[in-house]
């Protein structure tokens, strides 16, 4: 059997959105599962709307998601000569014809025959005149065209429902439908996995393959992604560029895992590692109805991968968010501190953005900004207890978490105090909030000097 070759064929008219990213992922996984190749083809034939910025955004988005392609990207527009050449070959094979019907005549015909598919009177004439003309495919007049799609099953269309489509325009430019077929053929694509919106195209594309005597690839057309409420995906639902997910603090492995489950299943598994994804991915378990994009599920998956992620990596990812929030550059020492705190920070929040918010107090300048509710708590605690607590802390020599914990407990027993009496003092003075991570963890990583500084800072 031929080596599996898949492709992702975006039109570079905008960013890599979530639906495109899923299509790319499925093509990537299917190729990897079969030990084949995954290629990128940039469909830039719409010269007005295609931009270099969009090409870059798509490539960056794929890189960030870890969907590395094999070989260099193919740019469709640069292959226009080859597409035209195939149109001429179809002509030579008798599978296409020159059609001299003008645009006006065609518009008139369409008006008069609203429900008919166009077949030109030039179809059987084999003319070769110097007048402006297009090249049209000679579609079959009877019978049917059948596609066996991995998602939709076997679907048949009557031949008379397909017109004699234009292959080459009068200015010698190829139409998109021809370009796709020629490129897929020349790239040796074995499986075309793409959005549902291209399903109807596949019947006409099949006719071109057959007319050239080329092998027809296998097709799998993926149902669209809907919002959590079942409506068509909009920005509000998450129809954003992949880069927006990075900016919101999602990890690429989490987005990969989530997108995989959005239209493919392996029993009830929600968490699927990259290794398992490659080992298990197939076309038999693609979803048959639109999947619903759900931020809550994505958050749960992201939390899972945040917990698994390396502490230094998380610190590095959180730092830009913290720098922006605090409006200052962080130092190497800040970076180390955040990394040290990661074991007790990283199970608490769903996104890197929230993680950064949670970690911010570690590297904030003094006096800390104190949340109103927390300030209230502090006001209610005794100044005498505060003073005694400061001296316990300053006398403490074993600055390990357990050392701190036992000294504070000893102090509480001695003074007959409860955690409720001193917890708020420590939390508010050290972190500025009442919802900080475990306070002994916080003290241990901040270090004695910094803790004393904070306890003595007016807040
Ligand atoms: N360029 C098309 C799109 O962005 C994809 C065409 C295809 O996969 O055949 O929707």
Coordinates of C-alpha atoms and ligand atoms in Angstrom, one line a residue:
X1 CA 0.0 0.0 0.0
X2 CA 1.1 3.6 -0.7
X3 CA 2.5 5.6 2.1
X4 CA -0.2 7.7 3.8
X5 CA 0.0 11.4 2.8
X6 CA -2.4 13.9 4.3
X7 CA -2.4 17.7 3.9
X8 CA -3.9 20.7 5.6
X9 CA -4.9 23.2 2.9
X10 CA -5.9 26.5 4.6
X11 CA -6.8 29.7 2.6
X12 CA -4.6 32.4 4.1
X13 CA -7.3 35.0 4.5
X14 CA -7.2 35.1 8.3
X15 CA -5.7 33.5 11.4
X16 CA -5.7 29.8 12.1
X17 CA -9.1 29.4 13.8
X18 CA -10.2 26.6 16.0
X19 CA -11.9 24.6 13.2
X20 CA -8.9 24.8 11.0
X21 CA -6.6 23.8 13.8
X22 CA -8.8 20.7 14.4
X23 CA -8.6 19.8 10.7
X24 CA -4.8 20.2 10.8
X25 CA -4.6 18.0 13.9
X26 CA -6.6 15.2 12.5
X27 CA -4.6 15.2 9.3
X28 CA -1.4 15.3 11.4
X29 CA -2.5 12.4 13.6
X30 CA -3.7 10.2 10.8
X31 CA -0.4 10.6 8.9
X32 CA 1.6 9.9 12.1
X33 CA -0.6 6.9 13.0
X34 CA 0.2 5.4 9.6
X35 CA 3.9 6.3 9.6
X36 CA 3.1 8.7 6.7
X37 CA 3.6 12.4 5.9
X38 CA 1.6 15.5 6.8
X39 CA 1.9 18.4 4.4
X40 CA 0.8 22.0 4.3
X41 CA -0.6 23.5 1.2
X42 CA -1.4 27.2 1.3
X43 CA -4.4 27.9 -1.0
X44 CA -3.5 31.4 -1.9
X45 CA -5.3 31.7 -5.3
X46 CA -7.6 34.4 -4.0
X47 CA -5.0 37.2 -4.5
X48 CA -7.2 39.9 -3.1
X49 CA -7.8 38.3 0.3
X50 CA -4.6 36.2 0.8
X51 CA -2.0 37.9 2.9
X52 CA 1.5 37.1 4.1
X53 CA 0.4 38.0 7.6
X54 CA -2.2 35.3 7.5
X55 CA 0.3 32.7 6.1
X56 CA 2.6 33.6 9.0
X57 CA -0.2 33.4 11.5
X58 CA -1.2 29.9 10.2
X59 CA 2.3 28.6 10.3
X60 CA 3.0 30.0 13.7
X61 CA -0.2 28.6 15.1
X62 CA 0.6 25.2 13.7
X63 CA 4.1 25.3 15.2
X64 CA 2.8 26.4 18.6
X65 CA 0.3 23.5 18.5
X66 CA 3.2 21.2 17.6
X67 CA 1.7 20.2 14.3
X68 CA 5.0 20.0 12.4
X69 CA 4.7 19.4 8.7
X70 CA 6.8 17.3 6.4
X71 CA 8.6 19.0 3.6
X72 CA 8.2 22.6 2.6
X73 CA 4.7 24.2 2.2
X74 CA 3.2 24.1 -1.3
X75 CA 1.8 27.5 -2.4
X76 CA -1.1 26.9 -4.7
X77 CA -0.9 30.1 -6.7
X78 CA 2.7 29.4 -7.8
X79 CA 1.4 26.2 -9.5
X80 CA -1.1 27.9 -11.8
X81 CA 0.8 26.8 -14.9
X82 CA 0.6 23.2 -13.9
X83 CA -3.1 23.6 -13.3
X84 CA -3.6 25.1 -16.8
X85 CA -1.5 22.3 -18.3
X86 CA -3.8 19.7 -16.8
X87 CA -6.8 21.5 -18.3
X88 CA -5.1 21.3 -21.7
X89 CA -4.4 17.6 -21.1
X90 CA -8.1 17.0 -20.3
X91 CA -8.9 18.7 -23.6
X92 CA -6.5 16.4 -25.5
X93 CA -8.0 13.4 -23.8
X94 CA -11.5 14.5 -25.0
X95 CA -12.6 14.9 -21.4
X96 CA -13.0 18.7 -21.7
X97 CA -13.9 21.2 -24.5
X98 CA -13.5 24.8 -25.4
X99 CA -16.7 26.7 -24.8
X100 CA -17.3 30.0 -26.6
X101 CA -20.5 31.0 -24.8
X102 CA -20.1 34.5 -23.5
X103 CA -20.8 35.6 -19.9
X104 CA -23.9 37.5 -21.1
X105 CA -25.3 34.5 -23.0
X106 CA -24.7 32.3 -20.0
X107 CA -26.5 34.7 -17.6
X108 CA -29.4 34.8 -20.0
X109 CA -29.5 31.0 -20.3
X110 CA -29.4 30.7 -16.5
X111 CA -32.3 33.1 -16.2
X112 CA -34.4 31.1 -18.6
X113 CA -33.4 27.7 -17.1
X114 CA -33.3 28.3 -13.4
X115 CA -33.2 24.7 -12.3
X116 CA -31.0 23.2 -15.1
X117 CA -27.3 22.4 -15.0
X118 CA -25.4 24.0 -17.8
X119 CA -24.1 21.9 -20.6
X120 CA -22.8 23.9 -23.5
X121 CA -23.7 23.4 -27.1
X122 CA -20.0 23.4 -27.8
X123 CA -19.6 20.2 -25.9
X124 CA -19.5 17.9 -29.0
X125 CA -18.0 20.4 -31.5
X126 CA -14.3 20.2 -30.7
X127 CA -13.8 23.8 -31.9
X128 CA -10.4 25.5 -31.7
X129 CA -10.9 29.1 -32.6
X130 CA -9.0 32.2 -31.6
X131 CA -12.1 33.7 -29.9
X132 CA -12.2 34.2 -26.1
X133 CA -13.3 30.9 -24.5
X134 CA -13.2 28.9 -21.3
X135 CA -12.4 25.2 -21.0
X136 CA -15.1 23.1 -19.5
X137 CA -15.2 19.6 -18.2
X138 CA -17.4 17.1 -20.1
X139 CA -19.4 15.8 -17.2
X140 CA -21.2 12.5 -17.6
X141 CA -24.7 13.0 -18.9
X142 CA -26.2 10.0 -17.1
X143 CA -25.4 7.6 -14.3
X144 CA -24.2 8.8 -10.9
X145 CA -21.1 9.9 -9.0
X146 CA -20.5 8.0 -5.8
X147 CA -18.3 9.1 -2.9
X148 CA -17.5 6.8 -0.1
X149 CA -16.8 9.2 2.7
X150 CA -15.3 8.0 6.0
X151 CA -17.8 10.2 8.0
X152 CA -20.8 10.4 5.7
X153 CA -20.7 6.8 4.3
X154 CA -21.7 6.2 0.7
X155 CA -23.3 9.2 -0.9
X156 CA -24.5 9.2 -4.5
X157 CA -25.3 12.1 -6.8
X158 CA -27.1 11.8 -10.1
X159 CA -24.8 12.9 -13.0
X160 CA -27.3 15.3 -14.3
X161 CA -27.0 17.3 -11.1
X162 CA -23.5 18.3 -12.0
X163 CA -22.8 20.9 -14.7
X164 CA -20.0 21.1 -17.1
X165 CA -17.8 23.1 -14.8
X166 CA -15.3 25.6 -16.0
X167 CA -11.7 24.4 -15.5
X168 CA -9.8 27.2 -17.2
X169 CA -11.1 30.7 -17.4
X170 CA -10.9 32.8 -20.5
X171 CA -7.8 34.6 -19.1
X172 CA -6.1 31.2 -18.7
X173 CA -6.4 31.1 -14.9
X174 CA -7.4 27.8 -13.4
X175 CA -10.4 27.5 -11.2
X176 CA -10.0 26.5 -7.6
X177 CA -11.6 23.1 -8.0
X178 CA -9.1 22.1 -10.6
X179 CA -6.2 23.4 -8.6
X180 CA -7.2 21.4 -5.5
X181 CA -7.3 18.1 -7.5
X182 CA -4.1 18.7 -9.4
X183 CA -2.2 19.7 -6.2
X184 CA -3.6 16.7 -4.2
X185 CA -2.6 14.4 -7.1
X186 CA 0.9 15.9 -7.5
X187 CA 1.5 15.8 -3.7
X188 CA 0.4 12.1 -3.7
X189 CA -2.2 12.8 -1.1
X190 CA -3.9 9.6 -0.2
X191 CA -6.5 10.9 2.3
X192 CA -8.4 14.2 2.2
X193 CA -9.6 15.1 5.6
X194 CA -11.3 18.5 5.7
X195 CA -14.4 20.4 6.8
X196 CA -17.9 19.4 5.9
X197 CA -18.3 22.5 3.9
X198 CA -16.2 20.9 1.1
X199 CA -18.2 17.8 0.8
X200 CA -20.3 18.8 -2.2
X201 CA -17.1 19.8 -4.0
X202 CA -15.8 16.3 -3.7
X203 CA -18.2 14.9 -6.4
X204 CA -17.0 17.4 -9.0
X205 CA -13.4 16.8 -7.9
X206 CA -13.9 13.1 -8.4
X207 CA -14.9 13.7 -12.0
X208 CA -11.6 15.5 -12.6
X209 CA -9.6 12.6 -11.1
X210 CA -11.4 10.1 -13.2
X211 CA -11.1 12.2 -16.4
X212 CA -7.4 12.3 -15.9
X213 CA -7.3 8.5 -15.0
X214 CA -5.8 9.4 -11.6
X215 CA -6.3 7.5 -8.4
X216 CA -9.0 9.2 -6.3
X217 CA -8.0 9.8 -2.7
X218 CA -10.1 8.7 0.3
X219 CA -12.3 11.4 1.8
X220 CA -13.4 12.2 5.3
X221 CA -15.5 15.3 5.8
X222 CA -15.6 16.6 9.4
X223 CA -18.8 18.0 10.9
X224 CA -18.5 21.6 11.9
X225 CA -17.8 22.8 15.4
X226 CA -20.7 24.4 17.2
X227 CA -20.9 26.5 20.3
X228 CA -21.8 25.0 23.7
X229 CA -25.4 26.1 23.0
X230 CA -25.6 24.2 19.7
X231 CA -25.5 27.3 17.6
X232 CA -23.0 27.9 14.9
X233 CA -19.6 28.8 16.4
X234 CA -19.1 32.5 16.9
X235 CA -16.4 34.5 18.6
X236 CA -18.4 34.4 21.8
X237 CA -18.3 30.6 21.7
X238 CA -14.6 30.4 21.1
X239 CA -14.2 30.8 17.3
X240 CA -11.0 32.6 17.9
X241 CA -7.5 32.3 16.4
X242 CA -5.2 29.7 18.0
X243 CA -3.0 32.6 19.1
X244 CA -5.9 33.9 21.3
X245 CA -5.8 30.6 23.2
X246 CA -2.1 31.0 23.8
X247 CA -2.7 34.5 25.0
X248 CA -5.5 33.3 27.4
X249 CA -3.1 30.9 28.9
X250 CA -3.9 27.5 27.4
X251 CA -1.2 25.0 26.9
X252 CA -0.7 23.6 23.4
X253 CA -1.0 20.0 24.6
X254 CA -4.2 20.9 26.3
X255 CA -5.7 22.5 23.2
X256 CA -4.5 19.5 21.2
X257 CA -6.2 17.0 23.5
X258 CA -9.3 19.1 23.6
X259 CA -9.5 19.5 19.8
X260 CA -9.0 15.8 19.4
X261 CA -12.0 15.0 21.5
X262 CA -14.0 17.6 19.5
X263 CA -15.0 15.3 16.7
X264 CA -13.2 12.0 17.5
X265 CA -13.6 9.6 20.4
X266 CA -11.9 6.7 22.1
X267 CA -14.5 5.3 24.4
X268 CA -15.1 7.7 27.2
X269 CA -11.5 8.9 27.4
X270 CA -11.2 12.6 27.9
X271 CA -7.5 12.8 28.6
X272 CA -5.5 11.4 25.8
X273 CA -1.8 11.8 25.7
X274 CA 0.0 12.7 22.5
X275 CA 1.5 9.2 22.3
X276 CA -1.9 7.5 22.7
X277 CA -3.4 10.0 20.2
X278 CA -1.0 8.9 17.5
X279 CA -1.4 5.2 18.5
X280 CA -5.2 5.3 18.5
X281 CA -6.3 7.9 15.9
X282 CA -8.4 6.5 13.1
X283 CA -11.1 7.6 10.7
X284 CA -13.6 5.0 12.0
X285 CA -14.2 7.0 15.2
X286 CA -14.8 10.4 13.8
X287 CA -17.9 12.1 15.1
X288 CA -20.9 12.2 12.8
X289 CA -22.6 15.3 14.1
X290 CA -21.3 18.7 15.0
X291 CA -19.2 18.8 18.1
X292 CA -19.8 21.5 20.7
X293 CA -17.1 23.7 21.8
X294 CA -17.2 24.1 25.6
X295 CA -14.8 26.3 27.5
X296 CA -15.5 24.5 30.8
X297 CA -14.2 21.2 29.3
X298 CA -11.3 22.9 27.8
X299 CA -10.5 24.5 31.2
X300 CA -10.6 21.1 32.9
X301 CA -8.3 19.6 30.3
X302 CA -5.9 22.6 30.6
X303 CA -5.8 22.2 34.4
X304 CA -4.8 18.6 33.9
X305 CA -1.9 19.5 31.7
X306 CA -0.9 22.5 33.9
X307 CA -0.5 20.0 36.8
X308 CA 1.7 17.8 34.7
X309 CA 3.8 20.6 33.3
X310 CA 7.4 21.3 34.3
X311 CA 7.7 24.0 36.9
X312 CA 10.3 26.0 35.0
X313 CA 8.2 26.0 31.9
X314 CA 5.2 27.2 33.8
X315 CA 7.2 29.9 35.4
X316 CA 8.5 31.1 32.1
X317 CA 5.0 31.0 30.6
X318 CA 3.5 32.9 33.6
X319 CA 6.1 35.6 33.7
X320 CA 4.9 37.7 30.7
X321 CA 1.4 37.8 32.2
X322 CA 2.8 38.9 35.6
X323 CA 5.1 41.5 34.0
X324 CA 2.1 42.9 32.2
X325 CA -0.1 43.0 35.4
X326 CA 2.6 44.6 37.5
X327 CA 4.0 46.7 34.7
X328 CA 7.6 45.9 35.5
X329 CA 10.3 43.6 34.3
X330 CA 11.0 40.6 36.5
X331 CA 14.5 39.5 37.5
X332 CA 16.2 36.1 37.4
X333 CA 15.6 35.9 41.1
X334 CA 11.9 36.6 40.6
X335 CA 11.8 33.8 38.0
X336 CA 13.4 31.4 40.5
X337 CA 11.0 32.3 43.2
X338 CA 8.0 31.7 40.9
X339 CA 9.5 28.4 39.9
X340 CA 10.0 27.4 43.6
X341 CA 6.3 28.3 44.3
X342 CA 5.0 26.3 41.3
X343 CA 4.4 23.0 43.1
X344 CA 1.8 24.6 45.3
X345 CA 0.5 27.1 42.7
X346 CA -0.1 24.8 39.8
X347 CA -3.1 22.8 40.9
X348 CA -5.2 25.9 41.7
X349 CA -6.1 27.5 38.4
X350 CA -7.3 26.5 34.9
X351 CA -5.1 28.8 32.8
X352 CA -1.7 30.3 32.8
X353 CA -3.3 33.7 33.0
X354 CA -5.0 32.8 36.2
X355 CA -1.9 31.1 37.5
X356 CA 0.0 34.3 36.9
X357 CA -2.6 36.3 38.8
X358 CA -2.3 33.8 41.7
X359 CA 1.5 34.0 41.6
X360 CA 1.7 37.8 41.3
X361 CA 2.0 38.6 45.0
X362 CA 5.3 36.7 45.2
X363 CA 7.1 39.4 43.2
X364 CA 4.9 42.5 43.8
X365 CA 6.6 45.6 45.3
X366 CA 5.7 46.6 48.8
X367 CA 3.4 47.8 50.2
X368 CA 1.2 45.1 48.6
X369 CA -2.1 46.1 47.1
X370 CA -4.6 44.6 49.6
X371 CA -8.0 43.4 48.5
X372 CA -10.8 45.3 50.4
X373 CA -12.2 42.2 52.0
X374 CA -8.8 41.1 53.2
X375 CA -8.0 44.6 54.6
X376 CA -11.2 44.3 56.6
X377 CA -10.0 41.0 58.1
X378 CA -6.7 42.5 59.0
X379 CA -8.3 45.5 60.8
X380 CA -10.2 43.0 63.0
X381 CA -7.1 41.3 64.2
X382 CA -5.3 42.3 67.3
X383 CA -2.2 44.5 67.1
X384 CA -0.7 42.7 70.1
X385 CA -1.0 39.4 68.3
X386 CA 0.6 40.9 65.3
X387 CA 3.6 42.1 67.2
X388 CA 4.1 38.8 69.0
X389 CA 3.8 36.9 65.7
X390 CA 6.5 39.2 64.2
X391 CA 8.9 38.3 67.0
X392 CA 8.2 34.6 66.7
X393 CA 9.0 34.8 63.1
X394 CA 12.1 36.9 63.6
X395 CA 13.5 34.4 66.2
X396 CA 12.9 31.4 64.0
X397 CA 16.0 29.7 62.7
X398 CA 14.6 26.6 61.0
X399 CA 13.1 28.2 57.9
X400 CA 11.7 25.0 56.4
X401 CA 7.9 24.6 55.9
X402 CA 7.7 22.1 58.8
X403 CA 10.0 24.3 60.9
X404 CA 7.8 27.3 60.3
X405 CA 4.6 25.3 60.8
X406 CA 5.7 23.9 64.2
X407 CA 6.9 27.3 65.5
X408 CA 3.6 28.9 64.7
X409 CA 1.6 26.1 66.2
X410 CA 3.7 26.2 69.4
X411 CA 3.1 30.0 69.5
X412 CA -0.6 29.5 69.1
X413 CA -0.7 26.9 71.9
X414 CA 1.3 29.1 74.2
X415 CA -1.0 32.1 73.6
X416 CA -4.1 30.1 73.4
X417 CA -4.8 31.3 69.8
X418 CA -6.5 29.6 66.9
X419 CA -5.6 29.6 63.3
X420 CA -8.5 32.0 62.7
X421 CA -6.6 34.5 64.8
X422 CA -3.3 34.5 63.0
X423 CA -4.1 33.1 59.6
X424 CA -5.7 36.4 58.3
X425 CA -2.7 38.4 59.5
X426 CA -0.2 36.2 57.7
X427 CA -2.3 35.9 54.5
X428 CA -3.1 39.5 54.2
X429 CA 0.3 40.8 55.1
X430 CA 2.2 38.3 53.0
X431 CA -0.1 38.0 50.0
X432 CA -2.6 40.9 50.0
X433 CA -5.5 38.4 49.7
X434 CA -7.5 35.9 51.8
X435 CA -7.4 33.3 49.0
X436 CA -3.7 32.6 48.8
X437 CA -2.1 29.2 48.6
X438 CA -1.2 27.4 51.9
X439 CA 0.4 30.1 54.0
X440 CA 3.3 27.9 55.3
X441 CA 4.2 27.1 51.7
X442 CA 4.2 30.8 50.9
X443 CA 6.4 31.6 53.9
X444 CA 8.9 28.9 53.1
X445 CA 9.4 30.1 49.5
X446 CA 9.4 33.8 50.2
X447 CA 12.2 33.4 52.7
X448 CA 12.7 34.9 56.1
X449 CA 13.9 38.3 55.1
X450 CA 11.0 38.9 52.8
X451 CA 8.5 37.6 55.2
X452 CA 9.7 40.0 57.9
X453 CA 9.7 42.8 55.5
X454 CA 6.1 42.1 54.6
X455 CA 5.0 41.6 58.2
X456 CA 6.5 45.0 59.1
X457 CA 5.3 46.8 56.0
X458 CA 2.2 49.1 56.6
X459 CA -0.8 47.5 54.9
Ligands
LIG1 N1 -8.7 26.0 1.3 C1 -9.9 25.3 1.8 C2 -10.3 26.0 3.1 O1 -9.5 26.7 3.7 C3 -9.6 23.8 2.0 C4 -9.8 23.0 0.8 C5 -9.5 21.5 1.0 O2 -9.1 21.1 2.1 O3 -9.7 20.8 0.0 O4 -11.4 25.8 3.5

